[in-house]
C-alpha positions as a printed Julia matrix, in Angstrom:
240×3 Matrix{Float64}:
   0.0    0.0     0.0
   3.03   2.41   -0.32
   0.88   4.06   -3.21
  -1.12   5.18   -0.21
   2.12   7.16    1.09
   1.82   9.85   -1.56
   0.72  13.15   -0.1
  -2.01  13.72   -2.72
  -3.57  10.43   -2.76
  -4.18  10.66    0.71
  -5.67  14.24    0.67
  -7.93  12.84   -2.59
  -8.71   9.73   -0.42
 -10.31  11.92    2.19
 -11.59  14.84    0.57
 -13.97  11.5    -1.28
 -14.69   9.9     2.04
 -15.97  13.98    2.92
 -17.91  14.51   -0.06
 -19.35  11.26    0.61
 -20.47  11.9     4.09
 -22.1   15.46    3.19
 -23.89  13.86   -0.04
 -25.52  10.95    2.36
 -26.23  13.79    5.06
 -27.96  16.1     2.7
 -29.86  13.37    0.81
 -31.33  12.66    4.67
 -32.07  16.03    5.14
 -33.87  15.81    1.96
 -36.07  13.66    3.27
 -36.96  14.75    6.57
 -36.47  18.74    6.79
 -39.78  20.87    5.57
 -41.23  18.0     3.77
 -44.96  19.12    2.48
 -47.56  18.54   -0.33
 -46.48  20.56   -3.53
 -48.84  20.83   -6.41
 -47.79  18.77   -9.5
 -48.58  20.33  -12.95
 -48.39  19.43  -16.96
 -46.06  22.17  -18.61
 -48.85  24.42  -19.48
 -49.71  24.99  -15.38
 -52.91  22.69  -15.6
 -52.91  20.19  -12.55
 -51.85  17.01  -13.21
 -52.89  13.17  -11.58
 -52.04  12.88   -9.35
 -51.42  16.7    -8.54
 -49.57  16.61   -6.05
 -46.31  15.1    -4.13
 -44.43  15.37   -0.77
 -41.09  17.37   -1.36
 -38.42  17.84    1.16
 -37.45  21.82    1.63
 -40.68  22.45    0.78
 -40.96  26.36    1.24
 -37.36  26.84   -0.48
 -37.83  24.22   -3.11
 -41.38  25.71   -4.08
 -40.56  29.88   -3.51
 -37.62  28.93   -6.42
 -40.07  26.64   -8.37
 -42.5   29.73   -8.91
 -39.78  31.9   -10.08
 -38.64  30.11  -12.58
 -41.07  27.73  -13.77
 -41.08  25.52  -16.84
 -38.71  26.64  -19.6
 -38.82  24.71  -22.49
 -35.61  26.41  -24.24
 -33.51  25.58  -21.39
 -35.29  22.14  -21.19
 -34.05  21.84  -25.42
 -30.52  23.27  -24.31
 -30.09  20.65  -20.93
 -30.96  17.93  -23.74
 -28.93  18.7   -26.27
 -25.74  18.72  -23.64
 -26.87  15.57  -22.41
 -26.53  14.03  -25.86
 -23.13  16.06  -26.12
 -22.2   14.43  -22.94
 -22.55  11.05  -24.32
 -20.84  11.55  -27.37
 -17.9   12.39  -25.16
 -18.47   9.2   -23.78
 -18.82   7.29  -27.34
 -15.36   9.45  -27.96
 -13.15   7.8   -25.08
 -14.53   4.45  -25.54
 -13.4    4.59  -29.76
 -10.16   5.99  -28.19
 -10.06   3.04  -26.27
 -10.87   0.46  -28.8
  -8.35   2.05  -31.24
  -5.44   1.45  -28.93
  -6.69  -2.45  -28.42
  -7.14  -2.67  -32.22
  -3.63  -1.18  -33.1
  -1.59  -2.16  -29.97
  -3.23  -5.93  -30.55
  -2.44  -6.36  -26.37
  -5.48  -5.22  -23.93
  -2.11  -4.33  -21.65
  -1.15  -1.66  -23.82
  -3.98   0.51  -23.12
  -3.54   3.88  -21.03
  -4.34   2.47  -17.57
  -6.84   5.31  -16.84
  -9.05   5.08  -19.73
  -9.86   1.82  -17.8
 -10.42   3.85  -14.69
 -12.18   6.16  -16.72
 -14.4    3.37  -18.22
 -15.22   1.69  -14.65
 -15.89   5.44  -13.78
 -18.74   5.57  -16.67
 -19.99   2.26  -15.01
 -20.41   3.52  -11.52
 -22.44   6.45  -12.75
 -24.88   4.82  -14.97
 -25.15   2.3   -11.33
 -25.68   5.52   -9.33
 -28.45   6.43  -11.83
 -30.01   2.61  -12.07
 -30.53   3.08   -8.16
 -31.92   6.56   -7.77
 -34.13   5.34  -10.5
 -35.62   2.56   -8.1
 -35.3    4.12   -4.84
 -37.43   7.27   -5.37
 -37.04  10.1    -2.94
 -38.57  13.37   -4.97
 -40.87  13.49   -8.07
 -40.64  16.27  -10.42
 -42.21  19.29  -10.26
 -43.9   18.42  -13.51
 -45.5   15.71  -15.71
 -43.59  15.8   -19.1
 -45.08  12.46  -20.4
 -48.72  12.06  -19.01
 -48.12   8.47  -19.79
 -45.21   8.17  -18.03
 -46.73  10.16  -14.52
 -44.8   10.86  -12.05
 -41.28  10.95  -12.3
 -38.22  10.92   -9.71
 -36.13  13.56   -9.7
 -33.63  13.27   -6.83
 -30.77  14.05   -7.31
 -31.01  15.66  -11.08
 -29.28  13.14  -13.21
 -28.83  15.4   -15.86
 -26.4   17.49  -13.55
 -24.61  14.73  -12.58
 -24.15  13.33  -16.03
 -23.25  16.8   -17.48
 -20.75  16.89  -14.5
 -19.59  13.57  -14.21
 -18.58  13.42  -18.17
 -17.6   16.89  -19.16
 -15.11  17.53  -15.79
 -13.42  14.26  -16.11
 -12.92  14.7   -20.17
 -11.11  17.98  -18.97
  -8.74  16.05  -16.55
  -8.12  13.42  -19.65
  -7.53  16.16  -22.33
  -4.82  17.79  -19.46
  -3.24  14.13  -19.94
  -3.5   14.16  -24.07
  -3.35  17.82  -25.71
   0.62  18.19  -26.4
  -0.37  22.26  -27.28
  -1.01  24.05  -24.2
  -2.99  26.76  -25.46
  -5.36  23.73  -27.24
  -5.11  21.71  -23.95
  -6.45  24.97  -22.04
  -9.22  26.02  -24.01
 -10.87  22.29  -24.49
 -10.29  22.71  -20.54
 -12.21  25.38  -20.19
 -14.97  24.46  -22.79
 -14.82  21.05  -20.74
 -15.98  22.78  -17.69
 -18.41  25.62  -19.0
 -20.14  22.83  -20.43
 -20.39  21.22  -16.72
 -21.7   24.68  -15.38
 -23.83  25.11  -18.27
 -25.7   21.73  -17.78
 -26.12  22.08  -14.02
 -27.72  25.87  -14.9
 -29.48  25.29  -18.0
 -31.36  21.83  -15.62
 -32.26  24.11  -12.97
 -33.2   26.97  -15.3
 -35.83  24.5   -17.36
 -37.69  24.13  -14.5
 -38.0   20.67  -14.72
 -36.36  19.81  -11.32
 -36.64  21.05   -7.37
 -33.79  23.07   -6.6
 -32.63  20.73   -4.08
 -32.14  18.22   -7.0
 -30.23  20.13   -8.52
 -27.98  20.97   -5.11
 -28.13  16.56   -5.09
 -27.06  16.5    -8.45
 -23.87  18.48   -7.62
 -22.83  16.94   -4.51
 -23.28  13.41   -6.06
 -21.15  14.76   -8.82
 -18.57  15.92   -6.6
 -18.12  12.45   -4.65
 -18.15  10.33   -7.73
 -15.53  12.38   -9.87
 -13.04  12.67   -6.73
 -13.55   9.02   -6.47
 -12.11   8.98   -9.9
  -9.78  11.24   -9.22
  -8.17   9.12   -6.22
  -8.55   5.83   -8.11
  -6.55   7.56  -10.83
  -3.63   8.4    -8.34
  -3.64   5.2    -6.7
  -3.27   3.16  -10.39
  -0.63   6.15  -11.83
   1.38   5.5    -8.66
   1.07   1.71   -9.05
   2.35   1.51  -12.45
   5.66   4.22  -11.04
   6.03   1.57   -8.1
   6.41  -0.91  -10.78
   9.01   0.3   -12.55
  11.23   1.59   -9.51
């Protein structure tokens, strides 16, 4: 475990075991603080069926609900980066399949696009079970077919988070040209901003989704981050 000696693995190690910790805290508080009946509705304000669910944060969540409402450009915009996101996705997993394909030897992969790829895994997981174990529905009914919909935390801010912020720390890794390697950098994270805002701008989630989104974001990518560390230390241990 000497990898576990190196001053910035261990800072990464517990800064994730933190962010962890608030994440489960706050997801409690969710569910216990202020919880009340808010009105459901279809996009154009009509009530829906049912019309109504039990938030938690009820006054906050509902005060920012009524000034923003549903906005169905910034709905189209969250969408669109959502598909962007997983085309960044689609673009490391080609990466990786052209290095198997012209290396011929699994082994001669990069190391972290395999951390990068279990990474993906654990998110869509983290998605799969806040898709079963419901703890908010949305403030609105897109698909009347579909009723009611969970909503905690916003996946679309933790995908847009998730994807875009760890493609940054991979392009710091790849772009030789640091003027390129800084702007996709910045892009990278505007992106991540811009998918977080544009979410809680449509309307279509509680504000403390959003919040959920973020935090959930923030556990999972240093999680990456310190599983990174640990394997680019193993692999310097291993040639010492």
């Amino acid at each position: 475990m000497d990898f576990l000696k190196n001053d910035e693995t261990k800072k990464t190690l517990i800064r994730t075991g933190i962010l962890f910790l608030v994440f489960i805290i706050y997801t409690l508080l969710v569910t216990k603080v202020n919880v009340a009946e808010l009105p459901v509705t279809l996009t154009d304000g009509t009530l829906a069926d049912p019309s109504s669910a039990e938030v938690g944060f009820s006054k906050l969540n509902n005060a920012i609900h009524l000034a923003i409402n549903y906005n169905g450009t910034w709905y189209l915009i969250s969408k669109c980066l959502g598909i962007l996101a997983f085309a960044v996705v689609a673009f490391f997993a080609f990466l990786g399949c052209a290095q198997l394909f012209t290396s011929k030897s699994i082994a001669k992969v990069d190391k972290d696009l395999f951390v990068l790829a279990g990474f993906y895994v654990l998110v869509l997981a983290t998605y799969i079970l806040f898709e079963k174990v419901t703890l908010n529905y949305r403030p609105f009914i897109l698909d009347v077919e579909e009723g009611l919909e969970g909503s905690y935390p916003s996946s679309h801010a933790m995908l847009g988070m998730c994807v875009f912020i760890t493609a940054a720390m991979q392009f710091k890794n790849r772009l030789k040209n640091k003027n390129v390697n800084l702007t996709v950098r910045i892009i990278c994270m505007a992106l991540a901003i811009l998918t977080v805002v544009s979410r809680l701008l449509s309307g279509v989630h509680w504000f403390t989704d959003i919040i959920g989104g973020v935090l959930v974001s923030a556990f999972l990518i240093s999680l990456y981050k310190t599983v990174f560390l640990i394997v680019i230390n193993m692999n310097k241990e291993s040639f010492d």
